[in-house]
């Protein structure tokens, strides 16, 4: 049900009322923004010394662009690893061998229940203590570990629900032409499931990208961290945070739109993407598409 | 077409990244090679990354020592050495030395060796000019800011029980809150606080209240048991004091009104072991 | 393990996490419902504001929002929620968490609205109910039921996301873990396992309960 059916097409009177309401809403918003701007002004947040760095190249070249690169690098490595891990775990959970299924389930449920930040702090502590990776790489390794384990588990569930949503006949047909369970899964179920899940996978990328900001806590030089260094140099913490918020929003909004576009394309080809509220999967619940993805709530 | 173009850009970008990554790797020792030195990147007056340049007391000390070890300024690779990572950076050999307001403690001596000390700082308070807070007693019932997990706040809390503490993850945030008038004081080493008080944006707005806690003895962290390097650094430090560079570095970075504890500074170098 | 409890305030940290979760859950539900109503309302401006809210806050890292609730609201705007700074930081943590998760609550409710057959609203309108009445009497009660599972997921995510407020110095589980890492790193593994167990015990029941509730309360069609 879309919003449009909740109310009648507005007549002249209602239109008037809506306009008034709209104007009041806008005025209220303008008043709030005005108050905020005024207060910011009072606190000197609009002093030109705090904003001019952004028109010179230095803050971008030395802090924000390298930071953004760090963010993208961590996100890229994490999503690749998460896809691999998610695929393996999904094979495990869909396996016909009980112990494998059981082990995969425990792994998935565990990593979905533990906050990503705690995993990062823990793995960082371990890497540093036992010198598992060169200490310069320890922050990146910790970020990737946390993100890959969590998102791998989520992707596993996405794949599983994708397979579950396929018409039963698909699997039965595979078996009836003499394929084994594994072959059916590999050559019939998974390819279809993965196509249907593409939007969810892209929107999972939004989660990963946002969560790289947690790397800040384990000293990983991503966008948030390097913006802090920048703020120490230019003493303009609030402006810097506003600017990087805009950067994050633009990137993530674009990714969300791409996910929706893929979803529409798939829908046009006559298949349904794995989205929406009715793909319930276990205690963790459903794994939704870009528009309704409760799993993208991570920090 | 579009895609091919983007591919081209991506390849160039990757190549550039690869090249820049290689640039950082040729960090062998020897006269022609480079030296890796760990400093703070976010502490004005101590070690601050300013675009692609670096400034601060630690940076000046590091430059002088490096020069004495045979590395000119352009042969130094500056690396970020956040507090949590300093021991690891040294132990894994990724930096030759760490000069990052690194206090010499017995616990740390178990993992790394220290050359120096080159400076003795003290715990202090940073307050707004004219705040009326002149000593520890003035802090009663006031709002104080410090960094999570720092010892200075814990020490102060024990001395002034009524204090109201906000913890952030960087001193820069504390300083912002202080300037905005949300907190009354910020506490850590007087060097770090002077760095903020002297930063252009804050100049004339803040002042340091000295002498509220114990000494912080800054040393240069090196690989455990590297006696040869330790001795070379120590003689460099002695020379730095003797030729007046040390004094200049202190006033340049901590400001003319920094209250140097002349009884303790410049400190005498410990014997290397 | 016992020395962990002697040395650190483990229960205090866990209790803080629970408090953050519970309070933020209530506020994000309230804000999220308002935003959801705005998004389905007949007034275009309100729809636009609601959509903007969701797009802005859903696409910003939570860490940034939590920072900004303290830096922007407290530090710059001078809003103080308590004269006791730790309490103040805690309340702003709740503000940040609520603002962020409200965007997801809104989307969960919208998905709940999507489960309601068209005829319901049409019937309501045909007997002359206004938009407000349609929403209150017909749509929202069903939408909440239909949205129980996604709301449950948001609650689970919220519980885990409370760890992010460590950045503004609220003494919850991640704060404790940082402390253990610094002061007693040999206890880190124990601490992690304990914290993991705590979160499993916190989130798995939420999932099971909401799963059961959504089945039981499902609107029969």
Short mmCIF file of C-alpha atoms in Angstrom, two decimals, chain B residues 143-272:
data_model
loop_
_atom_site.label_atom_id
_atom_site.label_comp_id
_atom_site.label_asym_id
_atom_site.label_seq_id
_atom_site.Cartn_x
_atom_site.Cartn_y
_atom_site.Cartn_z
CA UNK B 143 33.77 20.87 35.05
CA UNK B 144 36.91 19.12 33.89
CA UNK B 145 37.76 17.45 30.61
CA UNK B 146 40.30 14.81 29.79
CA UNK B 147 40.96 11.93 27.42
CA UNK B 148 39.52 8.49 28.12
CA UNK B 149 42.01 6.21 29.76
CA UNK B 150 44.51 8.94 30.58
CA UNK B 151 46.18 8.81 33.95
CA UNK B 152 46.09 12.55 34.53
CA UNK B 153 42.34 12.66 35.02
CA UNK B 154 42.37 9.70 37.39
CA UNK B 155 45.12 11.32 39.46
CA UNK B 156 43.22 14.59 39.69
CA UNK B 157 39.99 12.89 40.59
CA UNK B 158 41.73 11.33 43.59
CA UNK B 159 42.96 14.74 44.73
CA UNK B 160 39.80 16.75 44.04
CA UNK B 161 36.84 14.44 44.66
CA UNK B 162 34.14 16.96 43.75
CA UNK B 163 35.27 17.34 40.17
CA UNK B 164 32.85 16.80 37.32
CA UNK B 165 34.54 14.90 34.48
CA UNK B 166 33.80 14.74 30.76
CA UNK B 167 35.92 12.30 28.79
CA UNK B 168 36.64 12.64 25.08
CA UNK B 169 38.95 10.70 22.81
CA UNK B 170 41.19 13.61 21.83
CA UNK B 171 42.46 16.71 23.58
CA UNK B 172 41.34 18.79 20.62
CA UNK B 173 37.72 18.09 21.53
CA UNK B 174 38.34 19.11 25.13
CA UNK B 175 39.91 22.35 23.97
CA UNK B 176 36.92 23.12 21.74
CA UNK B 177 34.56 22.54 24.66
CA UNK B 178 36.74 24.72 26.85
CA UNK B 179 36.73 27.60 24.37
CA UNK B 180 32.97 27.25 23.96
CA UNK B 181 32.64 27.61 27.72
CA UNK B 182 31.05 24.22 28.38
CA UNK B 183 33.85 23.03 30.62
CA UNK B 184 36.05 24.97 33.03
CA UNK B 185 39.37 23.18 32.70
CA UNK B 186 41.26 20.54 30.79
CA UNK B 187 44.09 18.50 32.25
CA UNK B 188 47.16 16.73 30.90
CA UNK B 189 50.91 17.52 30.41
CA UNK B 190 51.70 21.24 30.41
CA UNK B 191 53.50 20.84 27.08
CA UNK B 192 50.40 19.63 25.29
CA UNK B 193 48.27 22.31 26.92
CA UNK B 194 50.75 25.06 25.99
CA UNK B 195 50.61 23.81 22.43
CA UNK B 196 46.89 24.57 22.34
CA UNK B 197 47.24 27.88 24.19
CA UNK B 198 49.71 28.98 21.50
CA UNK B 199 47.72 27.82 18.51
CA UNK B 200 46.64 30.78 16.35
CA UNK B 201 42.92 30.19 16.84
CA UNK B 202 43.16 30.05 20.61
CA UNK B 203 45.92 32.59 21.20
CA UNK B 204 45.12 34.99 23.99
CA UNK B 205 42.00 33.09 25.02
CA UNK B 206 43.52 30.35 27.18
CA UNK B 207 46.12 30.02 29.89
CA UNK B 208 48.01 27.18 31.51
CA UNK B 209 47.84 26.68 35.27
CA UNK B 210 51.06 24.81 36.11
CA UNK B 211 52.06 22.44 38.83
CA UNK B 212 49.03 20.40 39.73
CA UNK B 213 50.64 16.98 39.45
CA UNK B 214 53.79 14.99 39.03
CA UNK B 215 56.52 14.95 36.42
CA UNK B 216 56.26 13.39 32.99
CA UNK B 217 59.74 12.47 31.80
CA UNK B 218 59.88 12.42 28.01
CA UNK B 219 62.32 9.98 26.43
CA UNK B 220 63.00 8.73 22.93
CA UNK B 221 61.81 5.17 22.50
CA UNK B 222 64.11 2.77 20.65
CA UNK B 223 64.45 -0.97 20.22
CA UNK B 224 65.12 -2.73 23.50
CA UNK B 225 68.80 -3.09 24.25
CA UNK B 226 69.99 -0.94 21.32
CA UNK B 227 72.74 0.60 23.38
CA UNK B 228 74.69 2.00 20.43
CA UNK B 229 71.78 4.03 19.09
CA UNK B 230 70.87 5.12 22.60
CA UNK B 231 74.35 6.52 23.17
CA UNK B 232 74.37 8.28 19.82
CA UNK B 233 71.01 9.86 20.58
CA UNK B 234 72.12 10.91 24.04
CA UNK B 235 75.20 12.67 22.74
CA UNK B 236 73.04 14.35 20.10
CA UNK B 237 70.69 15.55 22.83
CA UNK B 238 73.60 16.84 24.91
CA UNK B 239 74.87 18.72 21.88
CA UNK B 240 71.40 20.11 21.23
CA UNK B 241 71.31 21.59 24.72
CA UNK B 242 74.88 22.88 24.47
CA UNK B 243 74.46 24.77 21.20
CA UNK B 244 71.21 26.42 22.23
CA UNK B 245 68.99 24.53 19.77
CA UNK B 246 67.15 22.87 22.64
CA UNK B 247 66.23 26.19 24.22
CA UNK B 248 65.14 27.54 20.86
CA UNK B 249 62.98 24.49 20.14
CA UNK B 250 61.26 24.87 23.51
CA UNK B 251 60.44 28.57 23.13
CA UNK B 252 59.52 28.20 19.45
CA UNK B 253 57.00 25.48 20.14
CA UNK B 254 55.72 25.99 23.66
CA UNK B 255 55.57 29.77 23.52
CA UNK B 256 57.39 32.57 25.31
CA UNK B 257 55.15 32.39 28.36
CA UNK B 258 55.65 28.67 28.93
CA UNK B 259 56.73 28.26 32.54
CA UNK B 260 59.73 26.00 32.12
CA UNK B 261 60.69 24.17 35.29
CA UNK B 262 64.32 25.28 35.09
CA UNK B 263 65.33 23.21 38.10
CA UNK B 264 64.60 20.05 36.14
CA UNK B 265 65.09 21.22 32.56
CA UNK B 266 67.06 20.59 30.48
CA UNK B 267 67.27 17.13 32.04
CA UNK B 268 70.47 15.11 32.25
CA UNK B 269 70.45 12.06 30.04
CA UNK B 270 70.25 8.68 31.74
CA UNK B 271 72.96 6.16 31.08
CA UNK B 272 72.10 3.73 28.37
#
